Amino acid sequence: MSSDTTRVRFAPSPTGYLHIGGARTALYNFLYARHTGGQMLLRIEDTDRKRYRPDAQEQLMDNLRWLEISWDEGPDVGGLFAPYIQSERADWHRECAQKLVSIGKAYHCFCKVKRLQELHRSRKSYDGRCRELAPSATLQRAESGEEHVIRFRSPKNDSTTVHDSIRGEITVRNVQLDDFVLMKSDGFPVYHLAAMADDHAMGITHVIRGEEWLPSLPKHALIMRASGWTEPIWCH
Ligand code: GLU
């Protein structure tokens, strides 16, 4: 694969039928890959185990085939960057989260669900209670099996600017970003981490997706930057 080969992906979550918005995203990625002589990947993002539907993956693939959208790498055809089922890449996601912890860009949080629910009820975002705990002590607590999540240490000053090839510069004030969860207490990554870790590992050059993902874009760019990865070209 030459470094200037376009690599795009359609990354549906198997939570139900392919909807028209998903079909449109798949079509754009497919057409862009074919237009540029690049590669189209199909990645199944099944880390949300609560909403997972076992029959959805086959249905999604059948629907795409019916639309005559094909892919060069995916769960059924394999490829150099297999596996293409996100839950099978959990070790990689854990490794990425741990690396962020080790360089101080993420931290273990031991706050109890009840406390977080209270914050949520009073419409407050996470208050960073575990943000300043000493890393040596938190590592020991986590390793001894105490229930925890891993949170991203969002910058608190200044702002974050991301360039979108369709919309131009998008800037958010960092105070608006909370310390969002990267790894859940069940050991599964949240979508934000898993998708970025996989986009990086799979050499994705362009992330083409619907505008409903714009609010997540600063988080995604921050994960990429904190991990030392090159950002793809964002197209929303
Ligand atoms: N798994 C996400 C979804 O269900 C994909 C979002 C993305 O393309 O980054 O739509």
Short mmCIF file of C-alpha atoms and ligand atoms in Angstrom, two decimals:
data_model
loop_
_atom_site.label_atom_id
_atom_site.label_comp_id
_atom_site.label_asym_id
_atom_site.label_seq_id
_atom_site.Cartn_x
_atom_site.Cartn_y
_atom_site.Cartn_z
CA MET A 1 0.00 0.00 0.00
CA SER A 2 1.57 3.30 -0.99
CA SER A 3 1.33 6.07 1.56
CA ASP A 4 -0.80 8.22 -0.74
CA THR A 5 -3.46 5.56 -1.31
CA THR A 6 -6.87 6.72 -0.15
CA ARG A 7 -8.32 4.50 2.56
CA VAL A 8 -11.85 5.16 3.71
CA ARG A 9 -14.19 3.19 5.88
CA PHE A 10 -17.84 2.62 6.56
CA ALA A 11 -18.14 1.73 10.23
CA PRO A 12 -21.71 0.87 11.19
CA SER A 13 -22.78 -0.26 14.64
CA PRO A 14 -24.81 -3.48 14.48
CA THR A 15 -27.73 -2.13 16.45
CA GLY A 16 -30.45 -2.41 13.80
CA TYR A 17 -31.20 -2.09 10.11
CA LEU A 18 -29.14 0.04 7.76
CA HIS A 19 -30.97 3.37 7.62
CA ILE A 20 -30.93 5.85 4.77
CA GLY A 21 -28.33 8.07 6.43
CA GLY A 22 -26.02 5.09 6.86
CA ALA A 23 -26.54 4.05 3.24
CA ARG A 24 -25.64 7.58 2.15
CA THR A 25 -22.43 7.55 4.23
CA ALA A 26 -21.50 4.14 2.84
CA LEU A 27 -22.16 5.34 -0.70
CA TYR A 28 -20.00 8.47 -0.30
CA ASN A 29 -17.10 6.43 1.07
CA PHE A 30 -17.47 3.80 -1.64
CA LEU A 31 -17.60 6.39 -4.45
CA TYR A 32 -14.63 8.28 -3.05
CA ALA A 33 -12.56 5.09 -2.81
CA ARG A 34 -13.45 4.08 -6.38
CA HIS A 35 -12.91 7.61 -7.72
CA THR A 36 -9.42 7.86 -6.21
CA GLY A 37 -8.37 4.27 -6.88
CA GLY A 38 -8.21 3.74 -3.12
CA GLN A 39 -9.62 1.21 -0.72
CA MET A 40 -12.95 0.93 1.01
CA LEU A 41 -13.10 -0.82 4.38
CA LEU A 42 -16.10 -2.18 6.22
CA ARG A 43 -15.63 -2.21 9.98
CA ILE A 44 -18.31 -3.41 12.37
CA GLU A 45 -18.35 -1.28 15.52
CA ASP A 46 -19.94 -3.58 18.04
CA THR A 47 -18.52 -2.33 21.33
CA ASP A 48 -21.89 -1.09 22.58
CA ARG A 49 -22.91 -4.45 23.98
CA LYS A 50 -26.23 -3.19 25.36
CA ARG A 51 -27.57 -2.26 21.93
CA TYR A 52 -25.90 -5.10 20.03
CA ARG A 53 -28.16 -7.18 17.75
CA PRO A 54 -26.61 -10.47 16.60
CA ASP A 55 -28.43 -10.54 13.26
CA ALA A 56 -27.66 -6.90 12.36
CA GLN A 57 -24.21 -7.46 10.86
CA GLU A 58 -25.39 -9.92 8.21
CA GLN A 59 -28.35 -7.69 7.44
CA LEU A 60 -26.13 -4.63 7.06
CA MET A 61 -23.86 -6.47 4.66
CA ASP A 62 -26.83 -7.82 2.66
CA ASN A 63 -28.28 -4.31 2.40
CA LEU A 64 -24.96 -2.88 1.19
CA ARG A 65 -24.61 -5.66 -1.41
CA TRP A 66 -28.13 -4.95 -2.60
CA LEU A 67 -27.04 -1.33 -3.11
CA GLU A 68 -24.03 -2.65 -5.05
CA ILE A 69 -21.65 -1.09 -2.57
CA SER A 70 -18.58 -3.30 -2.26
CA TRP A 71 -15.60 -3.20 0.09
CA ASP A 72 -11.98 -4.28 -0.28
CA GLU A 73 -11.43 -5.20 3.34
CA GLY A 74 -13.98 -6.31 5.90
CA PRO A 75 -15.15 -9.07 8.22
CA ASP A 76 -16.17 -11.39 5.39
CA VAL A 77 -13.29 -10.75 2.96
CA GLY A 78 -10.53 -10.17 5.52
CA GLY A 79 -7.55 -7.96 4.77
CA LEU A 80 -4.14 -6.95 6.06
CA PHE A 81 -5.61 -5.10 9.03
CA ALA A 82 -7.95 -7.80 10.34
CA PRO A 83 -9.92 -8.21 12.51
CA TYR A 84 -12.61 -5.86 11.17
CA ILE A 85 -14.98 -6.60 14.04
CA GLN A 86 -14.23 -3.97 16.65
CA SER A 87 -14.90 -6.10 19.74
CA GLU A 88 -12.15 -8.48 18.55
CA ARG A 89 -9.65 -5.63 18.79
CA ALA A 90 -10.18 -5.01 22.52
CA ASP A 91 -6.53 -5.71 23.41
CA TRP A 92 -5.43 -2.98 21.04
CA HIS A 93 -7.93 -0.52 22.52
CA ARG A 94 -6.78 -1.34 26.05
CA GLU A 95 -3.18 -0.82 24.97
CA CYS A 96 -4.04 2.60 23.52
CA ALA A 97 -5.89 3.63 26.70
CA GLN A 98 -3.01 2.46 28.87
CA LYS A 99 -0.52 4.37 26.79
CA LEU A 100 -2.57 7.54 27.30
CA VAL A 101 -2.61 6.88 31.07
CA SER A 102 1.15 6.31 31.11
CA ILE A 103 1.84 9.67 29.47
CA GLY A 104 -0.63 11.53 31.67
CA LYS A 105 -3.23 12.17 28.97
CA ALA A 106 -5.81 9.92 30.64
CA TYR A 107 -6.49 8.75 34.18
CA HIS A 108 -8.29 6.11 36.22
CA CYS A 109 -11.56 7.23 37.75
CA PHE A 110 -13.10 5.35 40.67
CA CYS A 111 -16.23 7.45 41.13
CA LYS A 112 -19.25 5.34 41.91
CA VAL A 113 -22.19 5.10 39.53
CA LYS A 114 -24.48 6.64 42.16
CA ARG A 115 -22.34 9.78 42.38
CA LEU A 116 -22.19 10.10 38.61
CA GLN A 117 -25.96 9.67 38.39
CA GLU A 118 -26.40 12.49 40.89
CA LEU A 119 -24.16 14.77 38.82
CA HIS A 120 -26.13 13.79 35.75
CA ARG A 121 -29.45 14.48 37.48
CA SER A 122 -28.32 17.96 38.42
CA ARG A 123 -27.22 18.41 34.79
CA LYS A 124 -23.56 18.68 35.68
CA SER A 125 -20.80 17.08 33.69
CA TYR A 126 -18.09 15.04 35.40
CA ASP A 127 -16.34 17.31 37.93
CA GLY A 128 -12.85 15.81 37.67
CA ARG A 129 -12.74 14.43 41.21
CA CYS A 130 -10.21 11.71 40.25
CA ARG A 131 -8.25 13.91 37.84
CA GLU A 132 -5.51 14.84 40.30
CA LEU A 133 -5.11 11.52 42.16
CA ALA A 134 -1.50 10.32 42.23
CA PRO A 135 -0.95 7.99 39.23
CA SER A 136 1.12 5.46 41.23
CA ALA A 137 -1.73 5.00 43.73
CA THR A 138 -4.45 4.83 41.08
CA LEU A 139 -2.52 2.23 39.10
CA GLN A 140 -2.26 0.09 42.19
CA ARG A 141 -5.98 0.44 42.91
CA ALA A 142 -6.85 -0.43 39.31
CA GLU A 143 -4.51 -3.42 39.27
CA SER A 144 -5.94 -4.72 42.52
CA GLY A 145 -9.31 -4.99 40.78
CA GLU A 146 -11.13 -1.91 42.10
CA GLU A 147 -13.90 -0.98 39.68
CA HIS A 148 -12.92 1.98 37.52
CA VAL A 149 -13.17 3.66 34.15
CA ILE A 150 -10.43 5.43 32.22
CA ARG A 151 -11.11 9.07 31.37
CA PHE A 152 -9.44 11.38 28.89
CA ARG A 153 -7.71 14.34 30.53
CA SER A 154 -9.23 17.11 28.42
CA PRO A 155 -7.33 20.38 28.25
CA LYS A 156 -8.98 23.05 30.39
CA ASN A 157 -7.47 26.21 28.94
CA ASP A 158 -7.67 27.74 25.50
CA SER A 159 -9.53 26.11 22.66
CA THR A 160 -9.27 23.24 20.22
CA THR A 161 -9.45 23.83 16.50
CA VAL A 162 -10.06 21.09 13.96
CA HIS A 163 -10.04 21.49 10.21
CA ASP A 164 -12.88 19.88 8.31
CA SER A 165 -12.41 19.74 4.56
CA ILE A 166 -16.06 20.62 3.93
CA ARG A 167 -16.82 23.01 6.79
CA GLY A 168 -13.47 24.68 7.38
CA GLU A 169 -12.13 25.43 10.85
CA ILE A 170 -14.19 24.30 13.80
CA THR A 171 -13.21 25.72 17.18
CA VAL A 172 -14.51 24.79 20.61
CA ARG A 173 -13.55 26.30 23.94
CA ASN A 174 -11.89 23.61 26.00
CA VAL A 175 -13.99 24.39 29.09
CA GLN A 176 -16.86 22.88 27.11
CA LEU A 177 -15.12 19.51 26.97
CA ASP A 178 -15.54 17.18 29.90
CA ASP A 179 -13.16 14.40 30.88
CA PHE A 180 -15.02 11.83 28.81
CA VAL A 181 -14.72 8.08 29.34
CA LEU A 182 -12.35 6.09 27.10
CA MET A 183 -12.67 2.65 28.72
CA LYS A 184 -15.78 1.51 30.55
CA SER A 185 -15.75 -0.48 33.78
CA ASP A 186 -16.61 -3.65 31.83
CA GLY A 187 -13.23 -3.35 30.07
CA PHE A 188 -14.79 -2.34 26.76
CA PRO A 189 -13.69 0.88 25.07
CA VAL A 190 -16.21 3.57 24.27
CA TYR A 191 -16.79 4.24 20.62
CA HIS A 192 -14.66 7.42 20.61
CA LEU A 193 -11.47 5.60 21.55
CA ALA A 194 -12.13 2.40 19.61
CA ALA A 195 -12.95 4.20 16.36
CA MET A 196 -9.90 6.47 16.52
CA ALA A 197 -7.54 3.65 17.53
CA ASP A 198 -8.83 1.56 14.64
CA ASP A 199 -8.77 4.41 12.14
CA HIS A 200 -5.13 4.94 13.04
CA ALA A 201 -4.21 1.24 12.97
CA MET A 202 -6.01 0.69 9.66
CA GLY A 203 -4.35 3.66 7.95
CA ILE A 204 -7.60 5.51 7.28
CA THR A 205 -6.83 8.68 5.31
CA HIS A 206 -10.31 10.26 5.17
CA VAL A 207 -13.13 10.04 7.69
CA ILE A 208 -16.28 10.74 5.67
CA ARG A 209 -19.44 10.60 7.78
CA GLY A 210 -22.67 12.41 8.61
CA GLU A 211 -22.81 15.78 10.35
CA GLU A 212 -24.28 14.15 13.46
CA TRP A 213 -20.65 13.29 14.30
CA LEU A 214 -19.52 16.93 14.35
CA PRO A 215 -20.06 17.33 18.11
CA SER A 216 -17.68 14.38 18.65
CA LEU A 217 -15.03 15.77 16.32
CA PRO A 218 -13.01 17.73 18.94
CA LYS A 219 -12.86 14.63 21.12
CA HIS A 220 -11.68 12.55 18.19
CA ALA A 221 -9.02 15.04 17.18
CA LEU A 222 -7.83 15.31 20.79
CA ILE A 223 -7.52 11.53 21.12
CA MET A 224 -5.52 11.42 17.89
CA ARG A 225 -3.25 14.28 18.92
CA ALA A 226 -2.68 13.00 22.47
CA SER A 227 -1.78 9.58 21.07
CA GLY A 228 0.70 11.10 18.61
CA TRP A 229 -1.23 9.88 15.55
CA THR A 230 -1.66 11.73 12.27
CA GLU A 231 -5.22 12.98 11.91
CA PRO A 232 -7.14 11.81 8.86
CA ILE A 233 -8.80 14.34 6.57
CA TRP A 234 -12.13 14.99 8.23
CA CYS A 235 -15.17 15.31 5.97
CA HIS A 236 -18.53 15.89 7.65
N1 GLU B 1 -20.14 3.35 14.57
C1 GLU B 1 -20.52 4.69 14.25
C2 GLU B 1 -21.98 4.65 13.79
O1 GLU B 1 -22.67 3.80 14.19
C3 GLU B 1 -19.63 5.25 13.18
C4 GLU B 1 -19.29 6.69 13.31
C5 GLU B 1 -18.10 7.07 12.47
O2 GLU B 1 -18.19 6.90 11.25
O3 GLU B 1 -17.08 7.49 13.01
O4 GLU B 1 -22.46 5.44 13.03
#
